[in-house]
Amino acid sequence: AAQAEPNPIRAIGHRLDAEQWEQAAADIVANGQALISQGAWRALVRSITRLPREVLDRDPELWLMLASSAWSNGDMIEVRHCLRRAAALCRGREDVDGESRINLLMLPPLVMLGDLTSAERVLEWCESRVPTDARQRKLLPLARMWHDLTTGDAASMSRNFEALANLVRSEDADLLFAWLSRSGGGLRGSIVGFRGWHSFFYEFEDAVMSGPIAELESHPVRTMTLTLRAWRLLWTGDLLEARAAIDFAEETQRRTGSSRGTAVDLSHADMLLRAVAGDAAGSEASGRSMLALIESCRGIREAFTPVYLLLQARACWILGRFTEMEEACRQAFTADFSNTPPYFEGALHLTQAYCAVARGDLATATKELAAATRIQARMPVAAFYGDATLVRAYVHLLAGEQEQAATLFSDVLDRVDADSSLGLLIVERRDIVDALFRVLPSASQPHHAAQRLQLAVRRAHGGLQQATQAAARREVQLSARELEVLQLVASGASNKIIARKLLLSVHTVKRHLANITGKLGVGGRIEAAAAFRHSQPAPP
């Protein structure tokens, strides 16, 4: 029976004695990392949950694997529960190394759940109890980085990014990749714009995509890296490459699946880039997808739904949809944000300042900006929410105070130039950035890099606009029915699902697809979907 059935526990489980159950558990542990590397969390959970509870409660590795599976589903409450069970078992065995490994994984779920007291306590334990000669201690910068997100210590975060870059270059890089595999990919776009992120990610991306992980299409670290690549390209102002990177990451996600955290991050990047491109419908669709993912994540939905509303408000600001922006900001203000990330309050004040600018209420905008600046002095806000200094410059410009506006905007350009973060100017309304560039020549000391940065912004927007217009011209060639079919293909629907939704036969759907690929001059459905969205083929 065991030979005929792929899962021997299913075939002979009812006849196993205690010793055989122990062996079955050992086999699951031995094979578990391979399943995690393949993104096969469901298969892993099915195997573990067939074990008797007394067997499960004797092995912390099994609880650690259950935590990894819960992480992939975005269930942070279950992650915390499983990690605490694993830590308790290690503590009972006086296994300091095992408890160290688990506590180093504990920081992200505690931070995301808003349990900052426990996060502080766990970090203190790691700092004092992880042996100084243990390999696990090299992961402390990663734990400190998550802690820095709660304290706003930007200088510490920069140091930790540098330490992680050194780890990636070392022979112990496998430690970091194993940690990220367990957490379904534990880095997110929310760290974009923090000093030191770029240099770390260049090292990290090179190590991942030139190593064995690159060959494992479903590996959680690979799918996370593809998403972070899109964020990097967006933040350096390479909008066409960012668009292609998002398309490629989306196609990979549809084929292989990914952790929900990575999927949320990808939807966010797509929503923001579509807003920059002026694609209101596409940005709104990505926002709906992002919200649906957040609401499916237990523990995350409570903390991050108000955050999503601010992200939606940001996209509306870029698109010039001020009524929708005001409504999203109002909902965020009235939501329960007791468990939101620590930077939420500063982001909320900043968003309210943008709303006041949209209304022409400069007094309220100045008041909100003062509050946002005061909070951000101790708790920096992720850069994609906007920049307080830039909008302060614009408020001064609206008030006729050109010299003050030029001085503040020069400070922004200094940061953009030093950090190669052209995205700070990209994810802002173009009319505002253009107006601030125009005021610079009137300043007593014109900025040394203003002309170069202004040209880079224009090139980035111009390239993206041309691609969007090319996509629109291609869409005109399709009939109404073909366009319906292509829209469903782009959403990831199979031929059978398309046939059912449009009340067609599968044969007719295939005929429409053949016509579509012929008209668009592409080789298949994936390329057709990418051409429909952006006229940019997915990279190889």
C-alpha positions as CSV (number, residue, x, y, z in Angstrom):
1,A,0.0,0.0,0.0
2,A,2.8,2.4,0.8
3,Q,4.4,1.8,-2.6
4,A,1.2,2.3,-4.5
5,E,0.1,5.5,-2.6
6,P,2.3,8.6,-3.0
7,N,1.7,9.6,0.6
8,P,2.4,6.5,2.8
9,I,0.8,8.2,5.8
10,R,-2.5,8.3,4.0
11,A,-2.3,4.7,2.9
12,I,-1.2,3.0,6.2
13,G,-1.6,5.8,8.8
14,H,-4.3,3.8,10.7
15,R,-1.9,1.0,11.2
16,L,1.2,2.9,12.3
17,D,2.6,2.4,15.8
18,A,4.3,5.1,17.9
19,E,7.8,4.4,16.5
20,Q,6.5,4.5,12.9
21,W,4.7,7.8,13.6
22,E,8.0,9.2,14.8
23,Q,9.7,8.1,11.6
24,A,6.9,9.6,9.6
25,A,7.4,12.9,11.4
26,A,11.1,12.7,10.8
27,D,10.5,12.1,7.1
28,I,8.3,15.2,6.9
29,V,10.9,17.3,8.5
30,A,13.6,16.0,6.2
31,N,11.5,16.7,3.1
32,G,9.8,19.9,4.4
33,Q,12.4,22.4,3.2
34,A,12.2,21.1,-0.3
35,L,8.5,21.6,-0.3
36,I,8.9,25.1,1.0
37,S,11.4,25.9,-1.7
38,Q,8.8,24.8,-4.3
39,G,6.1,26.9,-2.7
40,A,4.2,23.6,-1.9
41,W,2.8,24.8,1.4
42,R,-0.5,23.0,1.1
43,A,1.1,19.6,0.5
44,L,3.3,20.3,3.6
45,V,0.3,21.1,5.8
46,R,-1.6,18.1,4.6
47,S,1.2,15.8,5.6
48,I,1.8,17.5,9.0
49,T,-1.9,17.6,10.0
50,R,-2.2,13.8,9.6
51,L,0.2,13.3,12.5
52,P,-1.2,12.6,15.9
53,R,-1.1,15.7,18.2
54,E,1.3,14.0,20.6
55,V,3.8,13.5,17.8
56,L,3.3,17.1,16.6
57,D,3.9,18.4,20.0
58,R,7.3,16.7,20.3
59,D,9.0,18.4,17.4
60,P,9.4,22.2,17.1
61,E,10.4,21.8,13.4
62,L,6.9,20.7,12.5
63,W,5.5,23.8,14.2
64,L,8.0,25.9,12.4
65,M,6.8,24.5,9.1
66,L,3.2,25.1,10.0
67,A,4.2,28.7,10.8
68,S,5.8,29.0,7.3
69,S,2.6,27.8,5.7
70,A,0.5,30.2,7.7
71,W,2.9,33.0,6.6
72,S,2.3,32.2,2.9
73,N,-1.5,32.6,3.5
74,G,-1.0,35.9,5.3
75,D,-2.4,34.6,8.6
76,M,-0.1,36.4,11.1
77,I,-2.2,35.3,14.1
78,E,-1.5,31.6,13.2
79,V,2.1,32.4,12.5
80,R,2.6,33.9,15.9
81,H,0.8,30.9,17.6
82,C,2.9,28.3,15.7
83,L,6.2,30.1,16.4
84,R,5.4,30.4,20.1
85,R,4.6,26.7,20.3
86,A,7.9,25.9,18.6
87,A,9.8,28.3,20.9
88,A,8.2,26.7,24.0
89,L,9.3,23.2,22.8
90,C,12.8,24.4,22.3
91,R,12.8,26.1,25.7
92,G,11.7,22.9,27.3
93,R,14.6,21.1,25.7
94,E,17.0,23.9,26.7
95,D,17.8,24.2,23.0
96,V,19.1,27.8,22.8
97,D,20.1,27.5,19.1
98,G,16.6,26.4,18.1
99,E,14.9,29.0,20.2
100,S,17.2,31.7,18.7
101,R,16.3,30.6,15.2
102,I,12.6,30.8,16.0
103,N,12.7,34.1,17.9
104,L,14.6,35.7,14.9
105,L,11.6,34.8,12.8
106,M,9.2,36.2,15.4
107,L,9.9,39.9,14.9
108,P,7.9,40.4,11.6
109,P,4.6,38.9,12.7
110,L,4.7,40.8,16.0
111,V,5.4,44.1,14.2
112,M,2.7,43.5,11.6
113,L,0.2,42.6,14.4
114,G,1.1,45.8,16.3
115,D,2.4,43.8,19.3
116,L,5.4,46.1,19.7
117,T,5.9,45.3,23.4
118,S,6.4,41.6,22.6
119,A,8.6,42.6,19.6
120,E,10.9,44.6,21.9
121,R,11.1,41.8,24.4
122,V,11.9,39.2,21.7
123,L,14.7,41.4,20.2
124,E,16.2,42.0,23.6
125,W,16.2,38.2,24.1
126,C,18.0,37.7,20.8
127,E,20.6,40.4,21.5
128,S,21.4,38.8,24.9
129,R,20.8,35.1,24.5
130,V,21.9,34.2,20.9
131,P,25.5,32.9,21.4
132,T,28.2,35.3,20.1
133,D,29.8,32.5,18.1
134,A,26.5,31.2,16.6
135,R,25.9,31.6,12.9
136,Q,22.3,32.6,13.7
137,R,23.7,35.8,15.2
138,K,24.5,37.1,11.7
139,L,20.7,37.4,11.2
140,L,20.4,40.0,14.0
141,P,20.6,42.9,11.5
142,L,17.4,41.6,9.9
143,A,15.6,41.5,13.2
144,R,16.9,45.0,14.1
145,M,15.7,46.3,10.7
146,W,12.1,45.2,11.5
147,H,12.5,46.9,14.9
148,D,13.8,50.0,13.2
149,L,10.5,50.2,11.3
150,T,8.7,50.6,14.7
151,T,11.1,53.1,16.1
152,G,11.9,55.1,13.0
153,D,15.7,54.9,13.6
154,A,16.7,55.6,10.0
155,A,20.5,55.6,10.9
156,S,20.2,52.2,12.4
157,M,18.3,50.9,9.5
158,S,21.0,52.1,7.1
159,R,23.7,50.3,9.2
160,N,21.6,47.1,9.2
161,F,21.1,47.3,5.4
162,E,24.9,47.5,5.1
163,A,25.4,44.5,7.4
164,L,22.8,42.5,5.4
165,A,24.7,43.4,2.2
166,N,27.8,42.0,3.8
167,L,26.0,38.9,4.7
168,V,24.7,38.4,1.2
169,R,28.3,38.6,-0.1
170,S,29.6,36.1,2.5
171,E,29.6,32.3,2.6
172,D,26.7,32.5,5.2
173,A,24.3,34.0,2.7
174,D,22.3,30.7,2.9
175,L,21.2,31.8,6.4
176,L,19.4,34.8,5.0
177,F,17.8,32.9,2.1
178,A,16.6,30.2,4.6
179,W,15.1,32.8,6.8
180,L,13.3,34.4,3.9
181,S,12.1,31.0,2.6
182,R,10.5,30.3,6.0
183,S,8.7,33.7,5.9
184,G,7.5,33.4,2.4
185,G,9.8,36.2,1.4
186,G,10.1,38.7,4.3
187,L,11.1,41.9,2.5
188,R,8.5,44.4,1.2
189,G,8.2,47.5,-0.8
190,S,7.5,49.5,2.4
191,I,11.3,49.7,2.9
192,V,11.7,51.5,-0.4
193,G,13.3,54.9,0.0
194,F,15.1,54.2,3.3
195,R,18.8,55.1,3.0
196,G,20.9,52.0,2.3
197,W,18.1,50.0,0.7
198,H,19.4,50.4,-2.9
199,S,22.9,49.2,-2.2
200,F,21.6,46.2,-0.2
201,F,19.1,45.2,-2.8
202,Y,21.6,45.3,-5.7
203,E,23.7,42.8,-3.8
204,F,20.7,40.7,-2.8
205,E,19.2,40.6,-6.3
206,D,22.5,39.6,-7.9
207,A,23.0,36.8,-5.3
208,V,19.5,35.4,-5.8
209,M,19.2,35.6,-9.6
210,S,22.7,34.3,-10.2
211,G,22.4,31.4,-7.7
212,P,20.5,28.1,-7.5
213,I,17.3,29.9,-6.3
214,A,16.9,31.4,-9.8
215,E,16.3,27.9,-11.2
216,L,13.4,27.3,-8.8
217,E,10.5,29.2,-10.4
218,S,8.2,28.7,-7.4
219,H,10.7,29.5,-4.7
220,P,9.3,32.2,-2.4
221,V,12.5,34.2,-2.3
222,R,12.6,34.3,-6.2
223,T,9.0,35.6,-6.5
224,M,9.7,38.2,-3.7
225,T,12.9,39.3,-5.5
226,L,11.0,39.8,-8.8
227,T,8.6,42.1,-7.0
228,L,11.3,44.0,-5.2
229,R,13.1,44.4,-8.6
230,A,9.9,46.3,-9.8
231,W,10.0,48.5,-6.8
232,R,13.7,49.2,-7.3
233,L,13.2,50.2,-11.0
234,L,10.2,52.4,-10.1
235,W,12.3,54.1,-7.4
236,T,15.2,54.8,-9.8
237,G,12.9,56.2,-12.4
238,D,13.2,53.3,-14.9
239,L,9.4,53.2,-15.6
240,L,9.4,51.1,-18.7
241,E,11.6,48.5,-17.1
242,A,9.5,48.7,-13.9
243,R,6.4,48.0,-16.1
244,A,8.0,45.0,-17.7
245,A,9.2,43.7,-14.3
246,I,5.7,44.0,-12.8
247,D,4.3,42.1,-15.8
248,F,6.8,39.4,-15.5
249,A,6.2,39.1,-11.8
250,E,2.5,38.9,-12.3
251,E,2.8,36.2,-14.9
252,T,5.2,34.2,-12.6
253,Q,2.7,34.6,-9.8
254,R,-0.2,33.3,-11.9
255,R,1.8,30.3,-12.9
256,T,3.3,29.4,-9.6
257,G,1.5,31.2,-6.9
258,S,3.3,33.2,-4.2
259,S,2.9,34.3,-0.6
260,R,0.0,36.7,-0.1
261,G,2.4,39.3,1.3
262,T,4.3,39.3,-1.9
263,A,1.1,39.4,-3.9
264,V,-0.1,42.5,-1.9
265,D,3.3,44.1,-2.5
266,L,3.0,43.5,-6.3
267,S,-0.5,44.8,-6.5
268,H,0.6,48.0,-4.6
269,A,3.5,48.6,-7.1
270,D,1.1,48.0,-10.0
271,M,-1.5,50.4,-8.6
272,L,1.1,53.1,-8.1
273,L,2.7,52.7,-11.5
274,R,-0.6,52.7,-13.3
275,A,-1.5,55.9,-11.5
276,V,1.7,57.5,-12.7
277,A,0.9,56.4,-16.3
278,G,-2.6,58.0,-16.0
279,D,-4.3,54.6,-16.2
280,A,-7.1,55.3,-13.7
281,A,-9.1,52.2,-14.5
282,G,-6.1,50.0,-14.2
283,S,-4.9,51.6,-11.0
284,E,-8.4,51.2,-9.5
285,A,-8.5,47.5,-10.5
286,S,-5.1,46.8,-8.9
287,G,-6.3,48.6,-5.8
288,R,-9.3,46.3,-5.6
289,S,-7.1,43.3,-6.0
290,M,-4.8,44.6,-3.3
291,L,-7.7,45.2,-0.9
292,A,-9.1,41.7,-1.5
293,L,-5.8,40.2,-0.7
294,I,-5.4,42.3,2.5
295,E,-8.9,41.3,3.7
296,S,-8.1,37.6,3.2
297,C,-5.1,37.9,5.6
298,R,-6.0,37.3,9.2
299,G,-4.2,39.7,11.5
300,I,-3.0,41.8,8.6
301,R,-6.5,43.0,7.5
302,E,-7.1,44.7,10.8
303,A,-3.8,46.6,10.8
304,F,-3.4,47.3,7.1
305,T,-6.9,48.2,5.8
306,P,-6.5,51.8,7.0
307,V,-3.0,51.8,5.4
308,Y,-4.6,50.6,2.1
309,L,-7.0,53.6,2.2
310,L,-4.0,56.0,2.4
311,L,-2.4,54.2,-0.5
312,Q,-5.6,54.5,-2.5
313,A,-5.7,58.2,-1.6
314,R,-2.2,58.6,-2.9
315,A,-3.0,57.0,-6.3
316,C,-6.1,59.3,-6.5
317,W,-3.9,62.4,-5.8
318,I,-1.5,61.4,-8.6
319,L,-4.5,60.9,-11.0
320,G,-6.1,64.2,-9.9
321,R,-9.2,62.5,-8.6
322,F,-9.6,64.6,-5.5
323,T,-13.1,63.7,-4.5
324,E,-12.2,60.0,-4.3
325,M,-9.0,61.0,-2.5
326,E,-10.9,62.9,0.2
327,E,-13.3,60.0,0.7
328,A,-10.4,57.5,1.1
329,C,-8.7,59.8,3.6
330,R,-11.9,60.3,5.5
331,Q,-12.4,56.5,5.8
332,A,-8.8,56.1,7.0
333,F,-9.3,58.8,9.6
334,T,-12.4,57.3,11.0
335,A,-11.1,53.7,10.9
336,D,-9.8,51.8,13.9
337,F,-6.0,52.3,13.5
338,S,-5.0,51.1,17.0
339,N,-3.0,48.2,15.5
340,T,-1.7,50.0,12.4
341,P,2.0,50.3,11.8
342,P,3.8,53.0,13.8
343,Y,4.3,55.2,10.8
344,F,0.6,55.4,10.0
345,E,-0.1,58.6,12.0
346,G,2.6,60.5,10.1
347,A,1.3,59.1,6.8
348,L,-2.3,60.2,7.7
349,H,-1.2,63.8,8.5
350,L,0.7,63.9,5.2
351,T,-2.3,62.6,3.3
352,Q,-4.6,65.1,5.0
353,A,-2.1,67.9,4.0
354,Y,-2.4,66.8,0.3
355,C,-6.2,66.9,0.6
356,A,-6.0,70.4,2.0
357,V,-3.8,71.5,-0.9
358,A,-6.3,70.0,-3.3
359,R,-9.1,72.1,-1.7
360,G,-6.8,75.2,-1.8
361,D,-6.8,75.4,2.1
362,L,-3.2,76.4,2.6
363,A,-3.6,77.1,6.3
364,T,-4.8,73.6,7.0
365,A,-2.2,72.1,4.7
366,T,0.5,74.0,6.7
367,K,-0.9,72.7,10.0
368,E,-1.0,69.1,8.8
369,L,2.5,69.3,7.3
370,A,3.9,70.6,10.6
371,A,2.3,67.6,12.4
372,A,3.6,65.2,9.7
373,T,7.1,66.7,9.9
374,R,7.2,66.5,13.6
375,I,6.2,62.8,13.6
376,Q,8.5,61.9,10.8
377,A,11.4,63.4,12.7
378,R,11.2,60.3,14.9
379,M,9.2,57.9,12.6
380,P,10.0,58.2,8.9
381,V,7.2,57.5,6.5
382,A,7.7,55.2,3.5
383,A,8.5,57.4,0.6
384,F,5.5,56.3,-1.6
385,Y,3.1,58.2,0.7
386,G,4.6,61.4,-0.6
387,D,7.3,63.8,0.7
388,A,6.6,66.4,3.3
389,T,9.4,68.7,2.2
390,L,8.2,68.6,-1.4
391,V,4.6,69.5,-0.6
392,R,5.8,72.2,1.8
393,A,7.7,73.7,-1.1
394,Y,4.6,73.6,-3.2
395,V,2.5,75.3,-0.5
396,H,5.1,78.1,-0.3
397,L,4.9,78.4,-4.1
398,L,1.1,78.7,-4.0
399,A,1.5,81.4,-1.3
400,G,3.8,83.3,-3.6
401,E,6.9,82.6,-1.5
402,Q,9.2,81.5,-4.4
403,E,12.5,81.8,-2.5
404,Q,11.3,79.5,0.3
405,A,9.8,77.1,-2.3
406,A,13.1,77.0,-4.2
407,T,15.1,76.3,-1.1
408,L,12.9,73.4,0.1
409,F,12.8,71.9,-3.4
410,S,16.6,72.1,-3.6
411,D,16.7,70.0,-0.4
412,V,14.5,67.4,-2.1
413,L,16.7,67.4,-5.2
414,D,19.8,66.9,-2.9
415,R,18.2,63.7,-1.5
416,V,17.1,62.5,-4.9
417,D,20.6,63.0,-6.4
418,A,22.4,61.4,-3.4
419,D,20.2,58.4,-3.2
420,S,19.4,57.8,-6.9
421,S,15.8,58.0,-5.9
422,L,14.2,59.7,-9.0
423,G,11.0,57.9,-8.0
424,L,10.4,60.5,-5.3
425,L,9.7,62.9,-8.2
426,I,8.0,60.3,-10.3
427,V,5.3,59.3,-7.8
428,E,4.1,62.9,-7.6
429,R,1.8,64.9,-9.8
430,R,3.7,66.1,-12.8
431,D,2.2,69.6,-12.8
432,I,3.5,70.1,-9.2
433,V,7.0,68.9,-10.0
434,D,7.2,71.0,-13.2
435,A,6.1,74.1,-11.3
436,L,8.8,73.6,-8.7
437,F,11.4,73.1,-11.4
438,R,10.3,76.3,-13.0
439,V,10.9,78.3,-9.8
440,L,14.5,77.1,-9.3
441,P,16.1,79.6,-11.8
442,S,14.7,82.5,-9.7
443,A,16.5,81.2,-6.6
444,S,19.7,83.0,-5.4
445,Q,21.6,79.7,-5.7
446,P,20.3,77.4,-8.5
447,H,20.6,73.7,-7.9
448,H,23.6,72.1,-9.6
449,A,21.6,69.0,-10.7
450,A,18.2,70.5,-11.4
451,Q,18.5,70.4,-15.2
452,R,19.7,66.8,-15.3
453,L,17.0,65.6,-12.9
454,Q,14.3,67.5,-14.7
455,L,15.3,65.9,-18.0
456,A,15.4,62.4,-16.4
457,V,11.8,62.9,-15.1
458,R,10.6,64.0,-18.5
459,R,12.2,61.0,-20.2
460,A,10.7,58.6,-17.7
461,H,7.2,60.0,-18.1
462,G,7.6,60.3,-21.9
463,G,8.7,56.7,-22.4
464,L,5.8,55.4,-20.2
465,Q,3.3,57.6,-22.0
466,Q,4.5,56.3,-25.5
467,A,4.1,52.7,-24.3
468,T,0.6,53.4,-23.0
469,Q,-0.4,55.1,-26.2
470,A,1.0,52.2,-28.3
471,A,-1.1,49.8,-26.2
472,A,-4.2,51.9,-26.8
473,R,-3.6,51.9,-30.6
474,R,-3.3,48.1,-30.5
475,E,-6.5,47.7,-28.6
476,V,-8.4,49.5,-31.4
477,Q,-7.7,46.7,-33.8
478,L,-9.7,44.2,-31.7
479,S,-13.5,43.6,-31.9
480,A,-15.6,44.1,-28.8
481,R,-15.8,40.3,-28.3
482,E,-12.1,39.9,-28.8
483,L,-11.4,42.6,-26.3
484,E,-13.7,40.9,-23.7
485,V,-11.7,37.6,-24.2
486,L,-8.4,39.4,-23.9
487,Q,-9.4,41.2,-20.7
488,L,-10.3,37.8,-19.2
489,V,-7.0,36.3,-20.4
490,A,-5.1,39.2,-18.8
491,S,-6.9,38.5,-15.5
492,G,-5.6,34.9,-15.6
493,A,-8.8,33.1,-16.6
494,S,-8.5,29.7,-18.4
495,N,-10.3,29.0,-21.7
496,K,-13.1,27.1,-19.8
497,I,-13.7,30.0,-17.4
498,I,-13.8,32.5,-20.3
499,A,-16.3,30.2,-22.2
500,R,-18.5,30.0,-19.1
501,K,-18.4,33.7,-18.4
502,L,-19.1,34.8,-22.0
503,L,-21.5,31.9,-22.8
504,L,-19.3,30.6,-25.6
505,S,-17.9,27.2,-26.5
506,V,-14.2,26.5,-25.7
507,H,-13.6,26.1,-29.4
508,T,-14.9,29.6,-30.1
509,V,-12.7,31.0,-27.3
510,K,-9.7,29.4,-28.9
511,R,-10.6,30.9,-32.3
512,H,-10.9,34.3,-30.7
513,L,-7.5,33.9,-29.1
514,A,-6.0,32.9,-32.5
515,N,-7.4,36.1,-34.0
516,I,-6.1,38.2,-31.1
517,T,-2.6,36.8,-31.2
518,G,-2.5,37.3,-35.0
519,K,-3.7,40.9,-34.8
520,L,-1.3,41.8,-32.0
521,G,1.6,39.9,-33.6
522,V,2.5,37.9,-30.5
523,G,3.1,34.2,-30.0
524,G,0.7,33.2,-27.2
525,R,-1.8,34.2,-24.6
526,I,0.8,35.5,-22.1
527,E,2.4,37.8,-24.6
528,A,-1.1,38.9,-25.8
529,A,-2.1,39.8,-22.2
530,A,1.1,41.8,-21.7
531,A,0.7,43.6,-25.1
532,F,-2.9,44.4,-24.1
533,R,-1.8,46.0,-20.9
534,H,1.3,47.8,-21.9
535,S,2.6,46.7,-25.4
536,Q,5.7,45.5,-23.6
537,P,6.4,41.8,-23.8
538,A,7.3,40.0,-20.6
539,P,11.1,39.6,-20.2
540,P,12.5,36.1,-20.7
